[in-house]
Amino acid sequence: MRILAIHGVGHADAQTGWQDQWRLAAQQGLAAWNPAAPAPDLDFLSYDELFEAAPLDTPVVTEALLRVCASGLFYGITDMFRNRAGFSGALEAARWTAGMVAQWVALEDLRSQLRARLEAAVRQHQPDVVLAHSLGSLIAYDCFRRDEVAHPAGAMLQDLTLVTFGSQIGNPAVRAVYGGRVEQLQAARFWWHLYNREDDVFTCPISLPGAGKFRQVDTFFDIPGFPDHDGATYLGHGETRSTVWQDLAATVARGRSVAGMATTAKPAALARPHLQTTRKAAKAAGQQRALLVGIADYPDPASRLEGPVNDVFSVSATLQELGFDPDNIRVVLNDRATAVGIRERLQWLLSDARDGDQLFFFYAGHGAQVPGYGRDAEVDHIDECLVPYDFDWSKGCAITDDEFAALYAQLPYACQFTAVLDCCHAGGMARASGSRARGLTPPDDIRHRMLRWDRDTQMWLPRRRLQQVTADEARTLRRSGDRERWLGNSGSVRRLGRGTSLWLPSDKAYRSAKSANEHYGPYVPILFEACQEDQFAYEYRHGVVSHGAFSYSLCGVLRDAARGATGKPLSFGQLLAETSSRMAAVVPEPQTPQLNCASVWRMQPIPGL
């Protein structure tokens, strides 16, 4: 068996023993299932000199490095960058770690050289298996995906088995390079992905719902004093031995499997799915799941609301009238709706989705805006977020779009995911009318991060970076209406449900990446929001019972339609219009609900009606 091995971050030439450790792990893994099998023949791809020659201290690499670190790569490096005196030293310290990933993310010329290097190695060595660790997995996926798109009839990955481990492929900071989405490698014999949740080196799980030739294997290990990123430990893990090596040991010849778990079936074509096919698949029968979150009793008495729990029960009743099975509706309320609790349930909702599935997420509670740091540790954007019960104005205790998008962006295009958010993000509690608004005003120390002192007016004003759309952001979306809906009025707000962190800096680069990887970009939910960016989401008292004005009106329209009162099918666009009409009669100040989705969904009838 011929194996091509690709190392990850770190100066491989300066390390000792790792190649022998990989050889031993491969030999022992195969021998455990086929003692008579000859030792595998391992070749190693060398590429360090390409990174050493590539620039490290340019603004574009520094920007990428901050994005990478903000995503969780090598905890502590971000703090080094916030110390301006140590900035140059931090760059050099990160050269063979986070700096390598940042260079790969930022420099297309470098990625092109790496693709050519790997392609030449595959052509020369003709491997049966490719083992790709950490940064090596990014190089491998980038090369193999682009190649099979460009050469569907003769992809070099044809019949090869790919094994990725300690990989950053699924991380949003990296996924943007692929156009915001990771796709199944159709030409591969099989793709195994080894994931260790204790691995601190920016690793992420990969979600490929419905993929028939992909499997993620949980390879948990915790090495005291180390970042749990060691390649040989991944390869020698018990779970790896019982899955990957068992499958490979059954391979008696290149491209033929006798009894492995994987399949050697080859697709007739690797063409992009047509939109019409996607729409038809979405109408196919699938599973229905819903997650409903309501938080009224926040720890701070001044932040408490009255209607969210009532909203959850109202939405649950409405979903059941539309055909949802009560066993498939999960509810989490008040003190159980912590950041961890919501994240775990979102995983349940969005994992293992298939074409035709109907997934529904409802949130009633507070929304907020948290300042975010960019290059040079300056606040350069604002993150919209949902406010869990244990919210403390840090991202770890908030549900931001970055982590929300990491879950929904990989959904199948023909899956229907609807998110309804009854909250606002502009802050503010009770208004002049006495009605309560579902948004938190930041405390003064948080608010200070978003302000600057203006000498001429002698007033506190928003920081300049937060006042206007940058040139790159203006090019990302061509129509001004799109910029407002997707990026916020200022262009500096990362809005929930948009997945903008998965876009590249310009519209041209984003479209080019989608084309090179042959997909439509990250999945976009059918997103209903209670109000516009600069408005408030109010509560409404129905007699003596409190509800969110938006939730109450939305449920009323849906129930009337479910009982046939409207006498016609109801589309998502019509639902928005009729909900807006009902709300106008009960809210004291302007509150205009929003629908944000791919245009193909707007006129689609709502399932169950």
Coordinates of C-alpha atoms in Angstrom, one line a residue:
M1 CA 0.0 0.0 0.0
R2 CA 1.4 3.4 -1.0
I3 CA 0.7 6.3 1.4
L4 CA 1.4 10.0 0.8
A5 CA 1.7 11.8 4.2
I6 CA 1.3 15.6 4.5
H7 CA 2.4 17.2 7.8
G8 CA 0.7 20.1 9.5
V9 CA 1.8 23.4 11.2
G10 CA 5.4 23.5 12.5
H11 CA 8.8 23.4 10.9
A12 CA 8.9 19.8 9.8
D13 CA 12.6 19.9 8.9
A14 CA 13.4 21.0 12.5
Q15 CA 11.4 18.2 14.1
T16 CA 12.7 14.7 14.7
G17 CA 11.1 11.3 14.9
W18 CA 7.7 12.3 13.7
Q19 CA 8.0 10.4 10.3
D20 CA 9.0 7.2 12.0
Q21 CA 6.1 7.6 14.4
W22 CA 3.7 7.9 11.5
R23 CA 5.2 4.9 9.8
L24 CA 4.9 2.8 12.9
A25 CA 1.2 3.9 13.5
A26 CA 0.3 3.0 9.9
Q27 CA 2.1 -0.4 10.1
Q28 CA 0.6 -1.4 13.4
G29 CA -2.9 -0.2 12.3
L30 CA -2.8 -2.4 9.2
A31 CA -1.2 -5.3 10.9
A32 CA -3.9 -5.4 13.6
W33 CA -6.4 -6.5 10.8
N34 CA -4.0 -8.2 8.3
P35 CA -0.9 -9.5 10.0
A36 CA 0.4 -10.9 6.7
A37 CA 0.2 -7.5 5.0
P38 CA 3.5 -6.0 4.0
A39 CA 4.6 -2.7 5.6
P40 CA 3.1 0.3 3.9
D41 CA 5.3 2.5 1.7
L42 CA 5.1 6.1 3.0
D43 CA 6.2 9.1 1.1
F44 CA 6.2 12.6 2.7
L45 CA 5.3 15.9 1.1
S46 CA 7.7 18.7 1.8
Y47 CA 6.5 22.3 1.5
D48 CA 8.0 24.4 4.4
E49 CA 10.3 26.4 2.1
L50 CA 7.2 27.9 0.4
F51 CA 5.9 29.3 3.7
E52 CA 9.3 30.6 4.6
A53 CA 9.6 32.5 1.3
A54 CA 6.0 33.9 1.6
P55 CA 5.5 37.3 3.3
L56 CA 4.3 37.2 6.9
D57 CA 4.2 40.9 8.0
T58 CA 1.9 42.3 5.3
P59 CA -1.4 43.8 6.4
V60 CA -3.4 41.1 4.6
V61 CA -1.6 38.3 6.5
T62 CA -1.9 40.2 9.8
E63 CA -5.7 40.6 9.2
A64 CA -6.0 36.9 8.5
L65 CA -3.9 36.0 11.6
L66 CA -6.3 38.0 13.8
R67 CA -9.3 36.3 12.2
V68 CA -7.7 32.9 12.7
C69 CA -6.8 33.7 16.3
A70 CA -10.3 35.0 17.0
S71 CA -11.6 31.7 15.8
G72 CA -9.7 29.9 18.5
L73 CA -6.3 29.0 17.1
F74 CA -3.5 28.9 19.7
Y75 CA -5.1 30.6 22.7
G76 CA -3.0 33.4 24.0
I77 CA -1.6 34.6 20.7
T78 CA -4.4 37.2 20.4
D79 CA -3.3 38.7 23.7
M80 CA 0.2 39.0 22.4
F81 CA -1.1 41.1 19.5
R82 CA -3.0 43.4 21.8
N83 CA 0.4 44.3 23.3
R84 CA 1.6 46.7 20.6
A85 CA 5.1 46.7 22.0
G86 CA 5.4 43.0 21.3
F87 CA 3.7 43.0 17.9
S88 CA 6.7 42.2 15.8
G89 CA 7.9 39.6 18.2
A90 CA 4.4 38.0 18.2
L91 CA 4.5 37.7 14.4
E92 CA 7.8 35.8 14.4
A93 CA 6.6 33.6 17.3
A94 CA 3.6 32.7 15.3
R95 CA 5.5 32.0 12.0
W96 CA 5.5 28.2 12.3
T97 CA 2.1 27.9 14.0
A98 CA -0.8 30.3 13.5
G99 CA 1.2 32.3 11.0
M100 CA 1.3 29.4 8.6
V101 CA -2.5 29.1 8.6
A102 CA -2.8 32.9 8.2
Q103 CA -0.5 32.9 5.2
W104 CA -2.4 30.1 3.6
V105 CA -5.7 31.9 4.2
A106 CA -4.5 35.3 2.9
L107 CA -2.2 34.4 0.0
E108 CA -3.7 32.9 -3.1
D109 CA -0.3 32.7 -4.8
L110 CA 0.9 30.5 -2.0
R111 CA -2.2 28.3 -2.2
S112 CA -1.6 27.9 -5.9
Q113 CA 2.0 26.8 -5.4
L114 CA 0.9 24.3 -2.7
R115 CA -1.8 22.9 -5.0
A116 CA 0.9 22.4 -7.8
R117 CA 3.3 20.8 -5.3
L118 CA 0.7 18.3 -4.1
E119 CA -0.6 17.5 -7.6
A120 CA 3.0 16.7 -8.7
A121 CA 3.5 14.4 -5.7
V122 CA 0.3 12.5 -6.4
R123 CA 1.1 12.1 -10.0
Q124 CA 4.6 10.9 -9.2
H125 CA 3.9 8.5 -6.2
Q126 CA 0.4 7.3 -7.2
P127 CA -0.7 6.7 -3.6
D128 CA -3.6 4.6 -2.5
V129 CA -4.0 6.7 0.7
V130 CA -3.4 10.3 1.6
L131 CA -2.8 11.2 5.2
A132 CA -3.2 14.9 5.8
H133 CA -2.6 16.5 9.2
S134 CA -3.6 20.0 10.3
L135 CA -2.5 22.5 7.7
G136 CA -1.8 19.6 5.4
S137 CA -5.5 18.9 5.4
L138 CA -6.2 22.4 4.1
I139 CA -3.7 21.9 1.3
A140 CA -5.2 18.5 0.4
Y141 CA -8.8 19.6 0.4
D142 CA -8.1 22.7 -1.6
C143 CA -6.1 20.8 -4.2
F144 CA -8.4 17.8 -4.5
R145 CA -11.7 19.8 -4.6
R146 CA -10.5 22.2 -7.2
D147 CA -9.0 19.4 -9.3
E148 CA -12.2 17.3 -9.4
V149 CA -14.2 20.4 -10.3
A150 CA -11.8 21.2 -13.2
H151 CA -11.4 17.5 -14.3
P152 CA -14.6 15.6 -13.4
A153 CA -13.7 12.7 -15.7
G154 CA -10.1 12.3 -14.5
A155 CA -9.8 13.6 -11.0
M156 CA -6.5 12.7 -9.4
L157 CA -8.3 11.8 -6.2
Q158 CA -10.2 9.0 -8.1
D159 CA -10.3 5.9 -5.9
L160 CA -8.0 7.3 -3.3
T161 CA -8.8 7.3 0.4
L162 CA -8.3 10.6 2.2
V163 CA -7.7 10.7 5.9
T164 CA -7.7 14.2 7.6
F165 CA -6.9 14.7 11.2
G166 CA -6.2 17.7 13.5
S167 CA -7.8 19.6 10.7
Q168 CA -9.0 23.2 10.4
I169 CA -11.1 22.7 7.3
G170 CA -14.4 23.3 9.1
N171 CA -13.4 26.5 10.8
P172 CA -15.2 29.6 9.5
A173 CA -11.9 31.6 9.1
V174 CA -10.7 28.9 6.8
R175 CA -14.0 28.0 5.2
A176 CA -14.3 31.4 3.6
V177 CA -11.4 30.5 1.4
Y178 CA -13.5 27.7 -0.1
G179 CA -16.4 30.1 -0.7
G180 CA -18.0 29.6 2.7
R181 CA -18.8 25.9 2.3
V182 CA -17.1 22.5 2.4
E183 CA -18.3 19.9 -0.1
Q184 CA -18.1 16.1 -0.3
L185 CA -15.1 15.0 -2.4
Q186 CA -17.1 13.0 -5.0
A187 CA -14.1 11.4 -6.7
A188 CA -12.6 10.0 -3.5
R189 CA -13.0 6.3 -2.6
F190 CA -13.7 7.5 0.9
W191 CA -12.9 10.5 3.2
W192 CA -12.2 9.8 6.9
H193 CA -12.0 12.8 9.2
L194 CA -10.5 12.2 12.7
Y195 CA -11.7 14.8 15.3
N196 CA -10.5 15.4 18.8
R197 CA -12.5 18.1 20.7
E198 CA -9.5 18.6 23.1
D199 CA -7.2 19.7 20.1
D200 CA -6.6 23.4 20.7
V201 CA -5.0 24.1 17.4
F202 CA -8.0 25.6 15.7
T203 CA -9.5 22.2 14.8
C204 CA -13.2 21.9 14.0
P205 CA -15.6 19.1 13.3
I206 CA -16.8 18.8 9.7
S207 CA -20.5 18.5 8.9
L208 CA -21.4 16.9 5.5
P209 CA -25.0 15.9 6.0
G210 CA -26.1 13.2 3.6
A211 CA -22.6 12.5 2.3
G212 CA -22.3 8.8 1.5
K213 CA -18.5 8.6 1.3
F214 CA -17.5 10.6 4.4
R215 CA -17.4 9.8 8.0
Q216 CA -16.1 11.7 11.0
V217 CA -14.5 9.6 13.8
D218 CA -14.3 11.0 17.3
T219 CA -10.7 10.3 18.4
F220 CA -10.6 11.8 21.9
F221 CA -7.3 12.1 23.7
D222 CA -5.9 14.5 26.2
I223 CA -2.1 14.7 26.6
P224 CA -1.1 16.7 29.7
G225 CA 0.9 19.8 28.9
F226 CA 0.3 19.5 25.1
P227 CA -2.3 21.0 22.7
D228 CA -3.5 17.5 21.8
H229 CA -2.5 18.0 18.2
D230 CA 0.0 15.2 17.7
G231 CA -0.4 13.4 14.4
A232 CA 0.9 10.1 15.4
T233 CA -1.5 10.0 18.4
Y234 CA -4.4 10.5 16.0
L235 CA -3.2 7.7 13.7
G236 CA -2.6 5.3 16.5
H237 CA -5.8 5.9 18.3
G238 CA -8.1 3.0 19.1
E239 CA -11.0 4.5 17.2
T240 CA -8.8 5.1 14.1
R241 CA -7.6 1.5 14.3
S242 CA -11.2 0.1 14.4
T243 CA -12.4 2.2 11.6
V244 CA -9.8 3.6 9.2
W245 CA -7.2 0.9 9.5
Q246 CA -9.7 -1.9 9.4
D247 CA -11.1 -0.4 6.2
L248 CA -7.7 0.1 4.6
A249 CA -6.5 -3.4 5.6
A250 CA -9.3 -4.9 3.6
T251 CA -8.0 -3.1 0.5
V252 CA -6.0 -5.7 -1.5
A253 CA -5.3 -3.5 -4.5
R254 CA -5.5 0.1 -5.5
G255 CA -9.1 1.2 -5.9
R256 CA -10.6 -2.2 -4.9
S257 CA -12.1 -3.0 -1.5
V258 CA -12.9 -6.5 -0.3
A259 CA -14.8 -5.9 2.9
G260 CA -14.2 -2.4 4.1
M261 CA -16.6 0.1 5.5
A262 CA -16.0 2.5 2.7
T263 CA -17.5 2.2 -0.8
T264 CA -15.7 2.4 -4.1
A265 CA -18.8 3.5 -6.1
K266 CA -18.0 6.3 -8.5
P267 CA -20.3 9.0 -9.5
A268 CA -21.3 9.2 -13.1
A269 CA -20.6 12.9 -13.1
L270 CA -19.4 15.6 -10.7
A271 CA -21.6 18.4 -12.0
R272 CA -23.1 21.1 -9.8
P273 CA -26.7 20.3 -8.8
H274 CA -29.2 22.3 -10.7
L275 CA -31.4 24.7 -8.8
Q276 CA -34.6 23.0 -10.1
T277 CA -33.4 19.7 -8.8
T278 CA -32.7 21.3 -5.4
R279 CA -36.2 22.8 -5.2
K280 CA -37.8 19.4 -6.1
A281 CA -35.7 17.7 -3.4
A282 CA -36.9 20.2 -0.8
K283 CA -40.5 19.1 -1.4
A284 CA -39.7 15.5 -0.7
A285 CA -40.8 14.1 2.6
G286 CA -38.2 14.5 5.3
Q287 CA -38.0 14.8 9.1
Q288 CA -39.3 17.7 11.1
R289 CA -37.5 19.1 14.1
A290 CA -37.9 22.3 16.1
L291 CA -36.0 24.0 18.9
L292 CA -37.9 26.7 20.8
V293 CA -36.0 29.0 23.3
G294 CA -37.7 31.5 25.6
I295 CA -36.0 33.5 28.3
A296 CA -38.0 35.8 30.5
D297 CA -36.5 35.5 34.0
Y298 CA -33.0 36.9 33.4
P299 CA -30.9 37.2 36.6
D300 CA -31.0 41.0 36.5
P301 CA -34.5 42.1 37.6
A302 CA -34.3 45.1 35.3
S303 CA -33.8 42.9 32.3
R304 CA -36.7 40.6 32.9
L305 CA -39.5 40.2 30.3
E306 CA -43.0 38.8 30.5
G307 CA -43.9 37.2 27.2
P308 CA -41.1 34.7 26.0
V309 CA -42.4 31.6 27.8
N310 CA -45.9 32.3 26.5
D311 CA -44.5 32.8 23.1
V312 CA -42.8 29.4 23.2
F313 CA -46.0 27.6 24.0
S314 CA -47.9 29.5 21.4
V315 CA -45.3 28.7 18.7
S316 CA -45.3 25.0 19.7
A317 CA -49.1 24.8 19.4
T318 CA -48.8 26.5 16.0
L319 CA -46.2 24.1 14.7
Q320 CA -48.3 21.1 15.8
E321 CA -51.2 22.5 13.9
L322 CA -48.9 22.6 10.9
G323 CA -48.0 18.9 11.3
F324 CA -45.0 18.8 13.6
D325 CA -44.9 15.9 15.9
P326 CA -44.7 17.0 19.6
D327 CA -41.9 14.5 20.1
N328 CA -39.7 16.4 17.6
I329 CA -40.2 19.8 19.3
R330 CA -37.6 20.6 22.0
V331 CA -38.1 23.5 24.4
V332 CA -35.6 25.2 26.7
L333 CA -36.7 28.0 29.1
N334 CA -35.2 30.6 31.4
D335 CA -32.3 29.4 33.6
R336 CA -31.9 26.2 31.5
A337 CA -31.3 28.3 28.4
T338 CA -27.7 29.0 29.1
A339 CA -25.1 29.6 26.3
V340 CA -24.0 25.9 26.6
G341 CA -27.6 24.7 26.8
I342 CA -28.6 26.5 23.6
R343 CA -25.5 25.4 21.7
E344 CA -26.1 21.8 22.6
R345 CA -29.7 21.9 21.4
L346 CA -28.7 23.7 18.2
Q347 CA -26.3 20.9 17.5
W348 CA -29.3 18.5 17.9
L349 CA -31.5 20.6 15.6
L350 CA -29.0 21.0 12.8
S351 CA -26.8 17.9 12.8
D352 CA -27.5 15.1 10.4
A353 CA -29.9 17.1 8.2
R354 CA -31.0 15.7 4.9
D355 CA -32.7 17.0 1.7
G356 CA -36.4 17.6 2.3
D357 CA -36.0 18.1 6.1
Q358 CA -37.9 20.9 7.8
L359 CA -36.0 22.5 10.7
F360 CA -37.3 25.3 12.8
F361 CA -35.6 27.5 15.4
F362 CA -37.5 30.1 17.5
Y363 CA -35.9 32.5 20.0
A364 CA -37.8 34.9 22.3
G365 CA -35.7 37.0 24.7
H366 CA -33.2 39.8 24.6
G367 CA -30.8 40.6 21.7
A368 CA -27.7 42.7 22.0
Q369 CA -24.7 44.0 20.2
V370 CA -21.2 43.2 21.3
P371 CA -18.1 45.2 20.0
G372 CA -15.6 43.0 18.1
Y373 CA -11.9 43.5 17.6
G374 CA -10.1 43.4 14.3
R375 CA -6.5 44.0 13.2
D376 CA -4.3 46.0 15.7
A377 CA -6.8 45.2 18.5
E378 CA -9.1 48.0 17.5
V379 CA -12.9 47.7 17.6
D380 CA -13.9 47.5 13.9
H381 CA -17.2 45.8 13.9
I382 CA -20.2 44.9 16.1
D383 CA -21.6 41.4 16.5
E384 CA -25.3 40.9 16.9
C385 CA -26.1 38.1 19.3
L386 CA -28.8 36.3 21.2
V387 CA -28.7 36.8 25.0
P388 CA -28.7 33.5 26.9
Y389 CA -29.6 33.3 30.6
D390 CA -25.9 33.5 31.7
F391 CA -25.0 36.4 29.3
D392 CA -22.1 38.6 30.6
W393 CA -21.2 40.7 27.5
S394 CA -18.5 38.3 26.4
K395 CA -18.7 36.2 23.3
G396 CA -18.3 33.0 25.2
C397 CA -21.7 33.6 26.8
A398 CA -23.4 34.9 23.7
I399 CA -24.8 33.2 20.6
T400 CA -23.2 35.2 17.8
D401 CA -23.7 34.7 14.0
D402 CA -20.1 33.4 13.6
E403 CA -20.9 30.3 15.7
F404 CA -24.5 30.1 14.5
A405 CA -23.3 30.1 10.9
A406 CA -20.8 27.4 11.6
L407 CA -23.8 25.1 12.2
Y408 CA -26.3 26.2 9.5
A409 CA -23.9 27.1 6.7
Q410 CA -23.3 23.4 5.9
L411 CA -26.9 22.4 5.6
P412 CA -28.0 20.7 2.4
Y413 CA -29.5 23.3 0.0
A414 CA -32.7 21.3 -0.3
C415 CA -33.2 21.4 3.5
Q416 CA -35.6 24.0 4.8
F417 CA -34.3 25.7 7.9
T418 CA -36.5 28.5 9.3
A419 CA -35.3 30.8 12.1
V420 CA -37.6 33.2 13.9
L421 CA -36.0 35.7 16.2
D422 CA -38.3 37.8 18.4
C423 CA -35.8 40.2 19.8
C424 CA -34.1 43.4 18.8
H425 CA -30.4 44.3 18.8
A426 CA -30.4 48.1 19.2
G427 CA -30.8 48.0 23.0
G428 CA -33.3 49.7 25.2
M429 CA -35.8 48.6 27.8
A430 CA -39.2 50.2 28.5
R431 CA -40.1 52.8 26.0
A432 CA -42.1 56.0 26.5
S433 CA -45.4 54.0 25.9
G434 CA -44.6 51.6 28.7
S435 CA -44.2 48.7 26.4
R436 CA -41.0 46.6 26.9
A437 CA -38.5 46.2 24.2
R438 CA -36.5 43.0 23.8
G439 CA -33.0 44.3 23.6
L440 CA -30.2 45.1 26.1
T441 CA -28.4 48.4 26.3
P442 CA -24.7 47.7 26.9
P443 CA -23.1 48.7 30.2
D444 CA -21.0 51.9 30.0
D445 CA -17.6 50.1 29.8
I446 CA -18.8 48.0 26.8
R447 CA -20.4 51.1 25.2
H448 CA -17.1 53.0 25.6
R449 CA -15.4 50.5 23.2
M450 CA -17.8 51.7 20.4
L451 CA -17.4 55.5 21.0
R452 CA -14.8 58.2 20.4
W453 CA -14.5 61.7 21.7
D454 CA -15.0 64.4 19.1
R455 CA -13.1 67.5 19.8
D456 CA -15.0 69.8 17.5
T457 CA -18.5 68.9 18.7
Q458 CA -17.4 68.1 22.3
M459 CA -19.5 65.0 22.1
W460 CA -19.1 61.2 22.2
L461 CA -19.7 59.8 18.7
P462 CA -19.5 56.3 17.1
R463 CA -15.9 55.3 16.1
R464 CA -15.1 56.2 12.6
R465 CA -14.7 52.5 11.5
L466 CA -18.3 51.9 12.6
Q467 CA -19.8 54.9 10.7
Q468 CA -19.5 53.9 7.1
V469 CA -19.1 51.0 4.7
T470 CA -15.5 50.3 3.7
A471 CA -14.6 50.0 0.0
D472 CA -14.2 46.3 0.3
E473 CA -17.6 45.9 1.9
A474 CA -19.2 48.0 -0.7
R475 CA -17.8 45.7 -3.4
T476 CA -19.0 42.6 -1.5
L477 CA -22.7 43.4 -2.3
R478 CA -23.5 45.5 -5.3
R479 CA -27.0 46.7 -4.4
S480 CA -27.3 49.2 -1.5
G481 CA -30.5 47.4 -0.3
D482 CA -28.5 44.2 0.0
R483 CA -25.8 45.9 1.9
E484 CA -28.3 47.2 4.5
R485 CA -30.0 43.8 4.9
W486 CA -26.8 41.8 5.0
L487 CA -24.2 44.1 6.6
G488 CA -26.3 46.6 8.5
N489 CA -26.7 50.3 7.8
S490 CA -23.1 51.1 8.7
G491 CA -21.7 47.9 7.1
S492 CA -19.9 47.1 10.3
V493 CA -22.5 44.9 12.0
R494 CA -22.3 41.2 11.7
R495 CA -25.9 40.3 11.6
L496 CA -27.5 37.1 12.8
G497 CA -28.5 34.5 10.2
R498 CA -26.4 36.0 7.4
G499 CA -23.1 34.1 7.7
T500 CA -21.1 37.1 6.5
S501 CA -18.0 35.9 8.3
L502 CA -17.9 33.2 5.6
W503 CA -17.6 35.7 2.8
L504 CA -14.4 36.9 1.2
P505 CA -13.5 40.6 1.2
S506 CA -14.9 41.3 -2.3
D507 CA -17.8 40.1 -4.4
K508 CA -15.4 39.1 -7.2
A509 CA -13.3 36.9 -4.9
Y510 CA -16.3 35.4 -3.3
R511 CA -17.9 34.5 -6.6
S512 CA -14.5 33.1 -7.8
A513 CA -14.2 30.9 -4.8
K514 CA -17.7 29.5 -5.2
S515 CA -17.1 28.8 -8.8
A516 CA -13.7 27.1 -8.2
N517 CA -15.4 24.8 -5.6
E518 CA -18.6 24.5 -7.5
H519 CA -21.3 25.3 -5.0
Y520 CA -23.7 28.2 -4.2
G521 CA -21.9 29.4 -1.1
P522 CA -23.0 28.9 2.6
Y523 CA -26.5 27.9 3.3
V524 CA -28.8 30.8 4.1
P525 CA -31.8 30.2 6.5
I526 CA -35.3 31.5 6.0
L527 CA -34.9 34.2 8.6
F528 CA -37.8 36.1 10.2
E529 CA -36.8 39.0 12.4
A530 CA -39.2 40.9 14.7
C531 CA -38.0 44.3 13.5
Q532 CA -35.5 46.3 11.4
E533 CA -32.0 46.9 12.6
D534 CA -32.7 50.3 14.1
Q535 CA -36.1 49.4 15.6
F536 CA -37.3 47.7 18.8
A537 CA -39.2 44.4 19.3
Y538 CA -42.0 45.1 21.7
E539 CA -44.1 43.0 24.0
Y540 CA -47.9 43.0 23.7
R541 CA -50.4 42.3 26.5
H542 CA -53.3 40.2 25.2
G543 CA -55.7 41.0 28.0
V544 CA -53.6 40.0 31.0
V545 CA -51.3 37.6 29.1
S546 CA -48.0 39.0 27.7
H547 CA -46.6 38.0 24.3
G548 CA -44.1 39.3 21.9
A549 CA -46.1 41.4 19.4
F550 CA -44.3 39.7 16.5
S551 CA -44.7 36.2 17.8
Y552 CA -48.4 36.7 18.6
S553 CA -49.2 38.1 15.2
L554 CA -47.1 35.5 13.4
C555 CA -48.8 32.6 15.1
G556 CA -52.2 34.1 14.6
V557 CA -51.7 34.3 10.8
L558 CA -50.3 30.8 10.6
R559 CA -53.2 29.3 12.7
D560 CA -55.8 31.0 10.5
A561 CA -54.1 29.6 7.5
A562 CA -53.9 26.1 9.0
R563 CA -57.6 26.2 9.7
G564 CA -58.4 27.3 6.2
A565 CA -59.6 30.8 7.2
T566 CA -57.6 32.5 4.4
G567 CA -58.9 30.2 1.7
K568 CA -55.6 30.1 -0.1
P569 CA -52.0 28.8 0.3
L570 CA -49.7 31.1 2.2
S571 CA -46.2 31.8 1.0
F572 CA -43.3 33.0 3.2
G573 CA -43.6 36.5 1.7
Q574 CA -47.3 36.6 2.3
L575 CA -46.8 35.5 5.9
L576 CA -44.5 38.5 6.4
A577 CA -47.0 41.0 4.9
E578 CA -49.9 39.7 6.9
T579 CA -47.9 39.6 10.1
S580 CA -46.8 43.2 9.6
S581 CA -50.4 44.3 9.1
R582 CA -51.6 42.7 12.4
M583 CA -48.6 44.1 14.3
A584 CA -49.4 47.6 13.2
A585 CA -52.5 47.6 15.3
V586 CA -50.9 46.7 18.6
V587 CA -47.4 48.1 18.7
P588 CA -46.9 51.7 20.0
E589 CA -44.0 52.6 17.8
P590 CA -42.8 51.5 14.3
Q591 CA -41.8 47.9 14.3
T592 CA -41.4 46.3 10.8
P593 CA -40.7 42.6 10.7
Q594 CA -38.1 41.4 8.2
L595 CA -37.8 38.3 6.0
N596 CA -34.2 37.5 4.8
C597 CA -33.7 34.4 2.6
A598 CA -32.7 33.2 -0.8
S599 CA -35.2 34.6 -3.3
V600 CA -36.3 31.1 -4.4
W601 CA -37.9 30.6 -0.9
R602 CA -39.9 33.9 -0.7
M603 CA -42.8 32.7 -2.9
Q604 CA -42.7 29.1 -1.8
P605 CA -45.8 27.9 0.1
I606 CA -45.3 27.2 3.8
P607 CA -45.3 23.4 4.5
G608 CA -48.3 22.1 6.3
L609 CA -50.8 24.5 4.8

